Amino acid sequence: MKRYRWILACGLMLAAPGFARAHGAEDMPAGPIRDRMELMEHIGDDAKAINEAVKAGKTADALKPAENIVSIAPKFTGLFPDGSEDPKSRARPNIWTARDEFDAFNTYLVEAAQKVADIAREGGDLRPAVKKMFGTCKSCHDKFRIPEED
Ligand code: HEC
């Protein structure tokens, strides 16, 4: 019985929005921290739309959100001026000490989203490209984003 409840709890956690957050851009005053949170929230929405397109088998529907990621993601790394840390931000301090790696992760995301856009435009199996794109989110978050407090 206990085991069943545990499995149920895990199921509920998976059902919750994949990128839940304690604080959002709307909690922040105008500035680079708010801008980067907002930008990531848009990327989150686009990623969700891509995922839904895959699930529905509507390859072409992934085009717009993938192109949107390609166009906005490159702005992300410019939104970390020195000292732009904040208790409400989940940016890990190593962003400022491992810049090259942080920038490289962002480039991987842009390249992966470009690949998704190409397939959405030309047709083909989106799944491997989408999986790869989500992998870039995860690698960067694992290394450069403070985990959600529970
Ligand atoms: C280059 C690193 C990097 C990549 C790549 C990246 N993220 Fe993020 N993401 C971050 C960081 C850092 C934050 C926290 C920003 C802050 O709070 O200041 C964040 C925050 C977020 C947030 C907002 C929630 C929050 O913590 O405030 C969402 C949603 C999100 N990312 C989704 C995604 C998705 C989806 C992808 C891939 C399609 C992705 N991210 C790729 C680094 C990255």
XYZ file of N, CA, C and O and ligand atoms in Angstrom:
643
model
N 0.841 -1.206 0.000
C 0.000 0.000 0.000
C 0.874 1.253 0.000
O 0.683 2.169 -0.768
N 1.848 1.241 0.892
C 2.779 2.365 0.966
C 3.453 2.590 -0.377
O 3.566 3.703 -0.870
N 3.887 1.469 -0.941
C 4.579 1.513 -2.218
C 3.680 2.115 -3.302
O 4.101 2.925 -4.109
N 2.419 1.754 -3.245
C 1.469 2.258 -4.226
C 1.362 3.782 -4.111
O 1.350 4.503 -5.102
N 1.300 4.253 -2.853
C 1.164 5.708 -2.664
C 2.381 6.447 -3.202
O 2.271 7.524 -3.749
N 3.527 5.813 -3.020
C 4.762 6.443 -3.488
C 4.742 6.569 -5.013
O 5.050 7.594 -5.585
N 4.304 5.492 -5.652
C 4.230 5.513 -7.119
C 3.237 6.576 -7.572
O 3.487 7.334 -8.502
N 2.145 6.675 -6.857
C 1.130 7.660 -7.194
C 1.716 9.071 -7.081
O 1.529 9.912 -7.946
N 2.463 9.296 -5.995
C 3.049 10.619 -5.793
C 3.992 10.964 -6.933
O 3.998 12.093 -7.425
N 4.777 9.986 -7.364
C 5.690 10.236 -8.478
C 4.913 10.568 -9.743
O 5.282 11.451 -10.494
N 3.817 9.851 -9.951
C 2.982 10.093 -11.124
C 2.454 11.515 -11.115
O 2.471 12.197 -12.128
N 2.045 11.975 -9.945
C 1.510 13.330 -9.845
C 2.589 14.359 -10.107
O 2.361 15.372 -10.749
N 3.790 14.068 -9.618
C 4.893 14.985 -9.848
C 5.182 15.106 -11.336
O 5.430 16.186 -11.837
N 5.092 13.976 -12.035
C 5.350 14.001 -13.472
C 4.250 14.747 -14.211
O 4.494 15.378 -15.227
N 3.034 14.659 -13.656
C 1.912 15.312 -14.323
C 1.967 16.827 -14.141
O 1.415 17.574 -14.921
N 2.638 17.276 -13.076
C 2.731 18.720 -12.819
C 3.541 19.374 -13.936
O 4.344 18.706 -14.569
N 3.332 20.672 -14.172
C 4.064 21.315 -15.260
C 5.557 21.049 -15.151
O 6.139 21.219 -14.079
N 6.145 20.588 -16.224
C 7.527 20.138 -16.219
C 8.504 21.172 -15.705
O 9.538 20.831 -15.152
N 8.195 22.437 -15.885
C 9.151 23.457 -15.487
C 8.528 24.382 -14.448
O 8.508 25.592 -14.572
N 7.967 23.761 -13.414
C 7.336 24.537 -12.348
C 8.362 25.463 -11.700
O 9.548 25.194 -11.718
N 7.914 26.544 -11.146
C 8.867 27.469 -10.541
C 8.258 28.151 -9.329
O 7.040 28.326 -9.241
N 9.107 28.527 -8.396
C 8.649 29.183 -7.185
C 8.415 30.670 -7.445
O 7.531 31.288 -6.872
N 9.237 31.243 -8.315
C 9.111 32.663 -8.614
C 9.073 32.828 -10.116
O 9.717 32.104 -10.846
N 8.365 33.830 -10.558
C 8.313 34.073 -11.991
C 8.811 35.472 -12.304
O 9.050 36.276 -11.396
N 8.958 35.743 -13.599
C 9.441 37.045 -14.039
C 8.569 38.166 -13.479
O 9.062 39.256 -13.172
N 7.275 37.871 -13.309
C 6.363 38.930 -12.854
C 6.666 39.396 -11.430
O 6.233 40.459 -11.019
N 7.447 38.601 -10.694
C 7.824 39.011 -9.328
C 9.014 39.959 -9.314
O 9.399 40.456 -8.263
N 9.630 40.174 -10.460
C 10.896 40.911 -10.489
C 10.710 42.333 -11.000
O 9.874 42.576 -11.858
N 11.529 43.267 -10.476
C 11.522 44.610 -11.065
C 12.151 44.571 -12.460
O 12.869 43.619 -12.783
N 11.873 45.585 -13.260
C 12.433 45.633 -14.615
C 13.948 45.538 -14.560
O 14.576 46.083 -13.662
N 14.530 44.819 -15.488
C 15.981 44.672 -15.536
C 16.360 43.341 -16.142
O 15.482 42.569 -16.539
N 17.657 43.079 -16.193
C 18.112 41.875 -16.895
C 17.626 40.569 -16.263
O 17.417 39.585 -16.980
N 17.445 40.548 -14.942
C 17.004 39.293 -14.312
C 15.584 38.978 -14.780
O 15.279 37.863 -15.200
N 14.746 40.008 -14.733
C 13.370 39.810 -15.198
C 13.352 39.433 -16.680
O 12.616 38.533 -17.087
N 14.176 40.130 -17.475
C 14.190 39.851 -18.914
C 14.591 38.404 -19.196
O 14.012 37.745 -20.051
N 15.607 37.912 -18.466
C 16.051 36.541 -18.779
C 15.046 35.513 -18.286
O 14.870 34.457 -18.891
N 14.377 35.812 -17.155
C 13.358 34.873 -16.679
C 12.203 34.820 -17.670
O 11.691 33.748 -17.995
N 11.833 36.017 -18.158
C 10.735 36.095 -19.118
C 11.102 35.344 -20.395
O 10.304 34.588 -20.933
N 12.333 35.554 -20.835
C 12.799 34.887 -22.053
C 12.729 33.364 -21.884
O 12.234 32.651 -22.757
N 13.183 32.876 -20.744
C 13.147 31.432 -20.492
C 11.719 30.920 -20.396
O 11.424 29.799 -20.798
N 10.832 31.749 -19.841
C 9.429 31.323 -19.776
C 8.852 31.166 -21.183
O 8.088 30.237 -21.452
N 9.237 32.078 -22.083
C 8.795 31.940 -23.488
C 9.367 30.666 -24.109
O 8.667 29.943 -24.813
N 10.638 30.426 -23.835
C 11.259 29.206 -24.365
C 10.528 27.981 -23.809
O 10.267 27.017 -24.529
N 10.141 28.058 -22.545
C 9.384 26.964 -21.933
C 8.057 26.726 -22.663
O 7.684 25.590 -22.949
N 7.370 27.819 -22.988
C 6.092 27.696 -23.706
C 6.313 27.114 -25.102
O 5.533 26.277 -25.560
N 7.363 27.580 -25.760
C 7.650 27.070 -27.110
C 7.990 25.580 -27.054
O 7.556 24.802 -27.902
N 8.763 25.213 -26.054
C 9.158 23.808 -25.922
C 7.925 22.935 -25.692
O 7.819 21.830 -26.222
N 7.005 23.464 -24.904
C 5.765 22.736 -24.648
C 4.973 22.560 -25.948
O 4.436 21.485 -26.225
N 4.911 23.624 -26.730
C 4.180 23.559 -28.004
C 4.832 22.531 -28.944
O 4.138 21.799 -29.651
N 6.150 22.479 -28.923
C 6.857 21.500 -29.766
C 6.517 20.078 -29.311
O 6.205 19.198 -30.108
N 6.537 19.901 -28.016
C 6.206 18.589 -27.448
C 4.789 18.165 -27.834
O 4.550 17.015 -28.189
N 3.873 19.116 -27.784
C 2.486 18.806 -28.145
C 2.362 18.466 -29.624
O 1.597 17.579 -29.994
N 3.126 19.169 -30.455
C 3.103 18.878 -31.896
C 3.577 17.449 -32.154
O 3.003 16.721 -32.963
N 4.617 17.052 -31.433
C 5.141 15.687 -31.598
C 4.085 14.667 -31.178
O 3.800 13.715 -31.894
N 3.497 14.923 -30.014
C 2.510 13.966 -29.493
C 1.316 13.830 -30.426
O 0.755 12.754 -30.582
N 0.921 14.951 -31.049
C -0.235 14.935 -31.945
C 0.141 14.473 -33.350
O -0.718 14.351 -34.216
N 1.426 14.254 -33.583
C 1.871 13.848 -34.912
C 1.732 14.972 -35.935
O 1.655 14.732 -37.136
N 1.689 16.216 -35.461
C 1.555 17.359 -36.374
C 2.899 18.061 -36.519
O 3.147 19.116 -35.918
N 3.741 17.453 -37.322
C 5.120 17.916 -37.478
C 5.217 19.410 -37.797
O 6.024 20.126 -37.209
N 4.372 19.880 -38.693
C 4.465 21.275 -39.131
C 4.191 22.256 -37.993
O 4.705 23.388 -38.000
N 3.413 21.824 -37.007
C 3.093 22.724 -35.895
C 4.304 23.058 -35.029
O 4.260 23.980 -34.216
N 5.362 22.296 -35.187
C 6.560 22.564 -34.383
C 7.396 23.693 -34.982
O 8.309 24.206 -34.338
N 7.064 24.082 -36.222
C 7.923 25.057 -36.915
C 7.993 26.400 -36.195
O 9.079 26.884 -35.878
N 6.836 26.984 -35.938
C 6.825 28.323 -35.337
C 7.526 28.359 -33.985
O 8.405 29.201 -33.768
N 7.143 27.482 -33.052
C 7.828 27.534 -31.760
C 9.328 27.258 -31.870
O 10.124 27.867 -31.139
N 9.734 26.374 -32.784
C 11.166 26.088 -32.920
C 11.889 27.322 -33.469
O 12.970 27.692 -32.992
N 11.275 27.972 -34.446
C 11.894 29.193 -34.989
C 11.964 30.277 -33.931
O 12.908 31.068 -33.897
N 10.953 30.307 -33.090
C 10.960 31.311 -32.028
C 12.126 31.082 -31.063
O 12.812 32.029 -30.670
N 12.373 29.834 -30.716
C 13.515 29.537 -29.838
C 14.812 29.963 -30.533
O 15.668 30.611 -29.920
N 14.922 29.646 -31.821
C 16.136 30.023 -32.565
C 16.337 31.537 -32.534
O 17.460 32.016 -32.396
N 15.247 32.283 -32.591
C 15.439 33.731 -32.641
C 15.644 34.357 -31.271
O 16.400 35.320 -31.144
N 15.014 33.837 -30.224
C 15.167 34.520 -28.927
C 16.296 33.960 -28.057
O 16.895 34.697 -27.279
N 16.588 32.670 -28.179
C 17.579 32.068 -27.277
C 18.945 32.770 -27.319
O 19.579 32.917 -26.269
N 19.421 33.230 -28.496
C 20.744 33.854 -28.495
C 20.841 35.094 -27.600
O 21.930 35.483 -27.190
N 19.693 35.687 -27.279
C 19.727 36.880 -26.408
C 19.939 36.514 -24.948
O 20.281 37.366 -24.126
N 19.727 35.256 -24.611
C 19.718 34.838 -23.210
C 21.036 35.120 -22.491
O 21.055 35.718 -21.411
N 22.140 34.728 -23.123
C 23.418 34.812 -22.415
C 23.879 36.266 -22.207
O 24.758 36.511 -21.385
N 23.271 37.208 -22.931
C 23.624 38.617 -22.732
C 22.911 39.231 -21.534
O 23.121 40.411 -21.221
N 22.096 38.450 -20.850
C 21.277 39.006 -19.763
C 21.825 38.633 -18.377
O 21.069 38.543 -17.407
N 23.139 38.411 -18.327
C 23.786 38.052 -17.055
C 24.930 38.999 -16.729
O 26.067 38.566 -16.575
N 24.633 40.315 -16.646
C 25.715 41.221 -16.286
C 26.242 40.885 -14.886
O 25.521 40.286 -14.073
N 27.489 41.275 -14.618
C 28.077 41.024 -13.300
C 27.153 41.558 -12.218
O 26.609 42.653 -12.334
N 26.999 40.790 -11.164
C 26.216 41.238 -10.017
C 24.720 41.028 -10.186
O 23.952 41.380 -9.292
N 24.281 40.435 -11.293
C 22.829 40.269 -11.467
C 22.361 38.959 -10.847
O 21.737 38.130 -11.489
N 22.712 38.818 -9.573
C 22.218 37.667 -8.822
C 21.102 38.157 -7.913
O 21.053 39.338 -7.569
N 20.219 37.273 -7.542
C 19.084 37.676 -6.728
C 18.522 36.418 -6.091
O 18.531 35.356 -6.721
N 18.038 36.513 -4.845
C 17.484 35.310 -4.212
C 16.334 34.699 -5.021
O 16.080 33.498 -4.935
N 15.649 35.501 -5.791
C 14.523 34.966 -6.578
C 14.961 34.391 -7.912
O 14.175 33.759 -8.606
N 16.195 34.673 -8.275
C 16.701 34.124 -9.535
C 17.264 32.743 -9.266
O 17.831 32.483 -8.205
N 17.111 31.853 -10.238
C 17.675 30.510 -10.077
C 18.973 30.364 -10.843
O 19.443 29.247 -11.080
N 19.561 31.471 -11.227
C 20.844 31.423 -11.922
C 21.935 31.033 -10.928
O 22.080 31.662 -9.870
N 22.696 30.000 -11.235
C 23.754 29.576 -10.313
C 24.990 30.448 -10.500
O 25.313 30.843 -11.623
N 25.687 30.739 -9.395
C 26.848 31.633 -9.488
C 27.924 31.149 -10.470
O 28.698 31.956 -10.972
N 27.964 29.851 -10.759
C 29.007 29.379 -11.684
C 28.807 29.916 -13.110
O 29.708 29.800 -13.937
N 27.649 30.504 -13.388
C 27.457 31.141 -14.708
C 28.547 32.194 -14.917
O 29.090 32.335 -16.005
N 28.884 32.901 -13.832
C 29.839 33.999 -13.953
C 31.291 33.518 -13.927
O 32.176 34.296 -14.194
N 31.494 32.251 -13.583
C 32.874 31.758 -13.556
C 33.140 30.736 -14.654
O 34.287 30.390 -14.916
N 32.083 30.244 -15.283
C 32.258 29.267 -16.372
C 31.466 29.735 -17.590
O 30.692 29.001 -18.184
N 31.677 30.988 -17.922
C 30.961 31.640 -19.013
C 31.003 30.887 -20.338
O 30.000 30.770 -21.028
N 32.209 30.423 -20.688
C 32.351 29.783 -22.003
C 31.453 28.569 -22.107
O 30.818 28.333 -23.124
N 31.426 27.810 -21.020
C 30.615 26.601 -21.031
C 29.129 26.963 -21.068
O 28.337 26.343 -21.786
N 28.778 27.967 -20.296
C 27.393 28.435 -20.273
C 26.969 28.869 -21.688
O 25.912 28.472 -22.191
N 27.823 29.673 -22.321
C 27.532 30.131 -23.693
C 27.428 28.942 -24.652
O 26.572 28.922 -25.534
N 28.299 27.949 -24.459
C 28.287 26.786 -25.352
C 26.972 26.021 -25.218
O 26.365 25.632 -26.215
N 26.487 25.847 -23.992
C 25.205 25.167 -23.792
C 24.090 25.905 -24.516
O 23.172 25.301 -25.070
N 24.168 27.225 -24.492
C 23.132 28.006 -25.168
C 23.210 27.815 -26.685
O 22.193 27.721 -27.361
N 24.432 27.741 -27.197
C 24.612 27.500 -28.629
C 24.050 26.129 -29.010
O 23.415 25.983 -30.058
N 24.272 25.124 -28.155
C 23.725 23.789 -28.446
C 22.198 23.851 -28.553
O 21.594 23.207 -29.398
N 21.591 24.637 -27.663
C 20.132 24.762 -27.707
C 19.696 25.368 -29.043
O 18.782 24.859 -29.696
N 20.359 26.447 -29.447
C 19.979 27.123 -30.695
C 20.137 26.157 -31.877
O 19.251 26.058 -32.730
N 21.243 25.422 -31.900
C 21.477 24.480 -33.002
C 20.420 23.376 -33.007
O 19.915 22.988 -34.060
N 20.103 22.878 -31.809
C 19.120 21.791 -31.717
C 17.736 22.289 -32.138
O 16.986 21.576 -32.818
N 17.390 23.523 -31.755
C 16.084 24.077 -32.135
C 16.037 24.327 -33.640
O 14.990 24.148 -34.277
N 17.168 24.714 -34.215
C 17.244 24.915 -35.665
C 16.965 23.604 -36.401
O 16.248 23.563 -37.395
N 17.513 22.539 -35.874
C 17.312 21.217 -36.466
C 15.828 20.820 -36.401
O 15.268 20.296 -37.368
N 15.196 21.122 -35.260
C 13.765 20.836 -35.123
C 12.982 21.643 -36.165
O 12.094 21.116 -36.846
N 13.352 22.912 -36.315
C 12.660 23.760 -37.292
C 12.834 23.210 -38.710
O 11.876 23.158 -39.487
N 14.032 22.769 -39.043
C 14.293 22.233 -40.386
C 13.414 21.019 -40.669
O 12.834 20.902 -41.750
N 13.325 20.121 -39.705
C 12.510 18.919 -39.909
C 11.031 19.292 -39.984
O 10.289 18.758 -40.803
N 10.619 20.254 -39.129
C 9.210 20.663 -39.154
C 8.857 21.252 -40.522
O 7.738 21.093 -41.014
N 9.812 21.918 -41.134
C 9.565 22.541 -42.438
C 9.586 21.496 -43.559
O 8.747 21.502 -44.452
N 10.555 20.589 -43.481
C 10.784 19.673 -44.598
C 10.102 18.314 -44.424
O 10.037 17.536 -45.366
N 9.641 18.042 -43.224
C 9.015 16.750 -42.953
C 10.050 15.750 -42.467
O 11.250 15.920 -42.690
N 9.569 14.720 -41.788
C 10.477 13.706 -41.249
C 10.126 13.425 -39.809
O 9.141 13.960 -39.296
N 10.938 12.596 -39.189
C 10.675 12.222 -37.805
C 11.272 13.256 -36.858
O 12.489 13.397 -36.755
N 10.385 13.950 -36.164
C 10.826 15.008 -35.257
C 11.440 14.484 -33.972
O 12.232 15.179 -33.328
N 11.022 13.281 -33.600
C 11.315 12.849 -32.227
C 12.785 12.875 -31.820
O 13.112 13.415 -30.759
N 13.692 12.334 -32.645
C 15.096 12.369 -32.201
C 15.611 13.799 -32.016
O 16.334 14.078 -31.051
N 15.209 14.692 -32.913
C 15.678 16.081 -32.813
C 15.101 16.774 -31.584
O 15.781 17.553 -30.907
N 13.845 16.463 -31.297
C 13.200 17.089 -30.140
C 13.831 16.565 -28.848
O 14.099 17.315 -27.910
N 14.105 15.273 -28.856
C 14.738 14.673 -27.682
C 16.104 15.336 -27.426
O 16.463 15.665 -26.298
N 16.813 15.549 -28.488
C 18.123 16.183 -28.381
C 17.980 17.610 -27.849
O 18.751 18.044 -26.990
N 16.971 18.315 -28.352
C 16.768 19.688 -27.889
C 16.473 19.718 -26.395
O 17.061 20.510 -25.652
N 15.592 18.829 -25.942
C 15.294 18.800 -24.505
C 16.534 18.406 -23.690
O 16.684 18.833 -22.549
N 17.388 17.631 -24.304
C 18.638 17.288 -23.632
C 19.490 18.523 -23.362
O 20.157 18.616 -22.331
N 19.437 19.484 -24.279
C 20.238 20.705 -24.069
C 19.656 21.542 -22.934
O 20.396 22.165 -22.187
N 18.338 21.548 -22.793
C 17.722 22.262 -21.658
C 18.239 21.646 -20.364
O 18.664 22.336 -19.445
N 18.160 20.316 -20.330
C 18.479 19.614 -19.093
C 19.948 19.788 -18.716
O 20.264 20.043 -17.556
N 20.839 19.675 -19.719
C 22.267 19.801 -19.378
C 22.546 21.160 -18.780
O 23.300 21.280 -17.817
N 21.972 22.200 -19.385
C 22.269 23.535 -18.866
C 21.620 23.731 -17.499
O 22.241 24.261 -16.590
N 20.383 23.303 -17.356
C 19.727 23.471 -16.049
C 20.473 22.705 -14.950
O 20.637 23.198 -13.850
N 20.910 21.479 -15.272
C 21.612 20.676 -14.260
C 22.854 21.393 -13.759
O 23.202 21.328 -12.591
N 23.509 22.080 -14.663
C 24.793 22.677 -14.296
C 24.657 24.130 -13.832
O 25.389 24.585 -12.956
N 23.716 24.863 -14.427
C 23.703 26.310 -14.216
C 22.425 26.865 -13.606
O 22.258 28.059 -13.490
N 21.510 25.992 -13.236
C 20.286 26.497 -12.617
C 20.137 25.889 -11.235
O 20.315 24.688 -11.055
N 19.797 26.717 -10.265
C 19.607 26.240 -8.898
C 18.359 25.355 -8.867
O 17.317 25.752 -9.388
N 18.477 24.150 -8.284
C 17.315 23.249 -8.261
C 16.144 23.871 -7.510
O 16.344 24.702 -6.618
N 14.956 23.455 -7.890
C 13.731 23.916 -7.221
C 13.780 23.529 -5.751
O 14.111 22.398 -5.426
N 13.462 24.462 -4.843
C 13.376 24.077 -3.425
C 12.083 23.280 -3.243
O 11.105 23.527 -3.944
N 12.106 22.282 -2.330
C 10.860 21.507 -2.193
C 10.247 21.637 -0.821
O 10.440 22.613 -0.155
C 22.403 27.980 -21.466
C 21.665 27.448 -20.354
C 20.203 27.122 -20.480
C 19.576 26.453 -21.503
C 20.183 25.871 -22.765
C 18.176 26.397 -21.148
N 17.958 27.017 -19.944
Fe 16.163 27.310 -19.049
N 17.080 28.383 -17.575
C 18.438 28.568 -17.436
C 18.697 29.376 -16.264
C 20.073 29.818 -15.770
C 17.456 29.678 -15.689
C 17.191 30.527 -14.439
C 17.189 31.997 -14.791
C 17.004 32.881 -13.587
O 16.179 32.522 -12.718
O 17.667 33.938 -13.502
C 16.450 29.040 -16.553
C 15.065 29.105 -16.351
C 14.115 28.458 -17.108
C 12.680 28.585 -16.943
C 11.962 29.533 -16.015
C 11.688 28.936 -14.737
C 12.557 29.573 -13.739
O 13.414 28.895 -13.202
O 12.371 30.784 -13.453
C 12.083 27.761 -17.855
C 10.593 27.535 -18.051
C 13.145 27.160 -18.618
N 14.368 27.613 -18.154
C 12.928 26.275 -19.653
C 13.927 25.860 -20.549
C 13.700 25.003 -21.686
C 12.367 24.360 -22.033
C 14.893 24.888 -22.334
C 15.215 24.128 -23.581
C 14.308 24.235 -24.701
C 15.876 25.659 -21.581
N 15.250 26.221 -20.506
C 17.199 25.771 -21.919
C 19.411 28.098 -18.287
C 19.181 27.449 -19.490
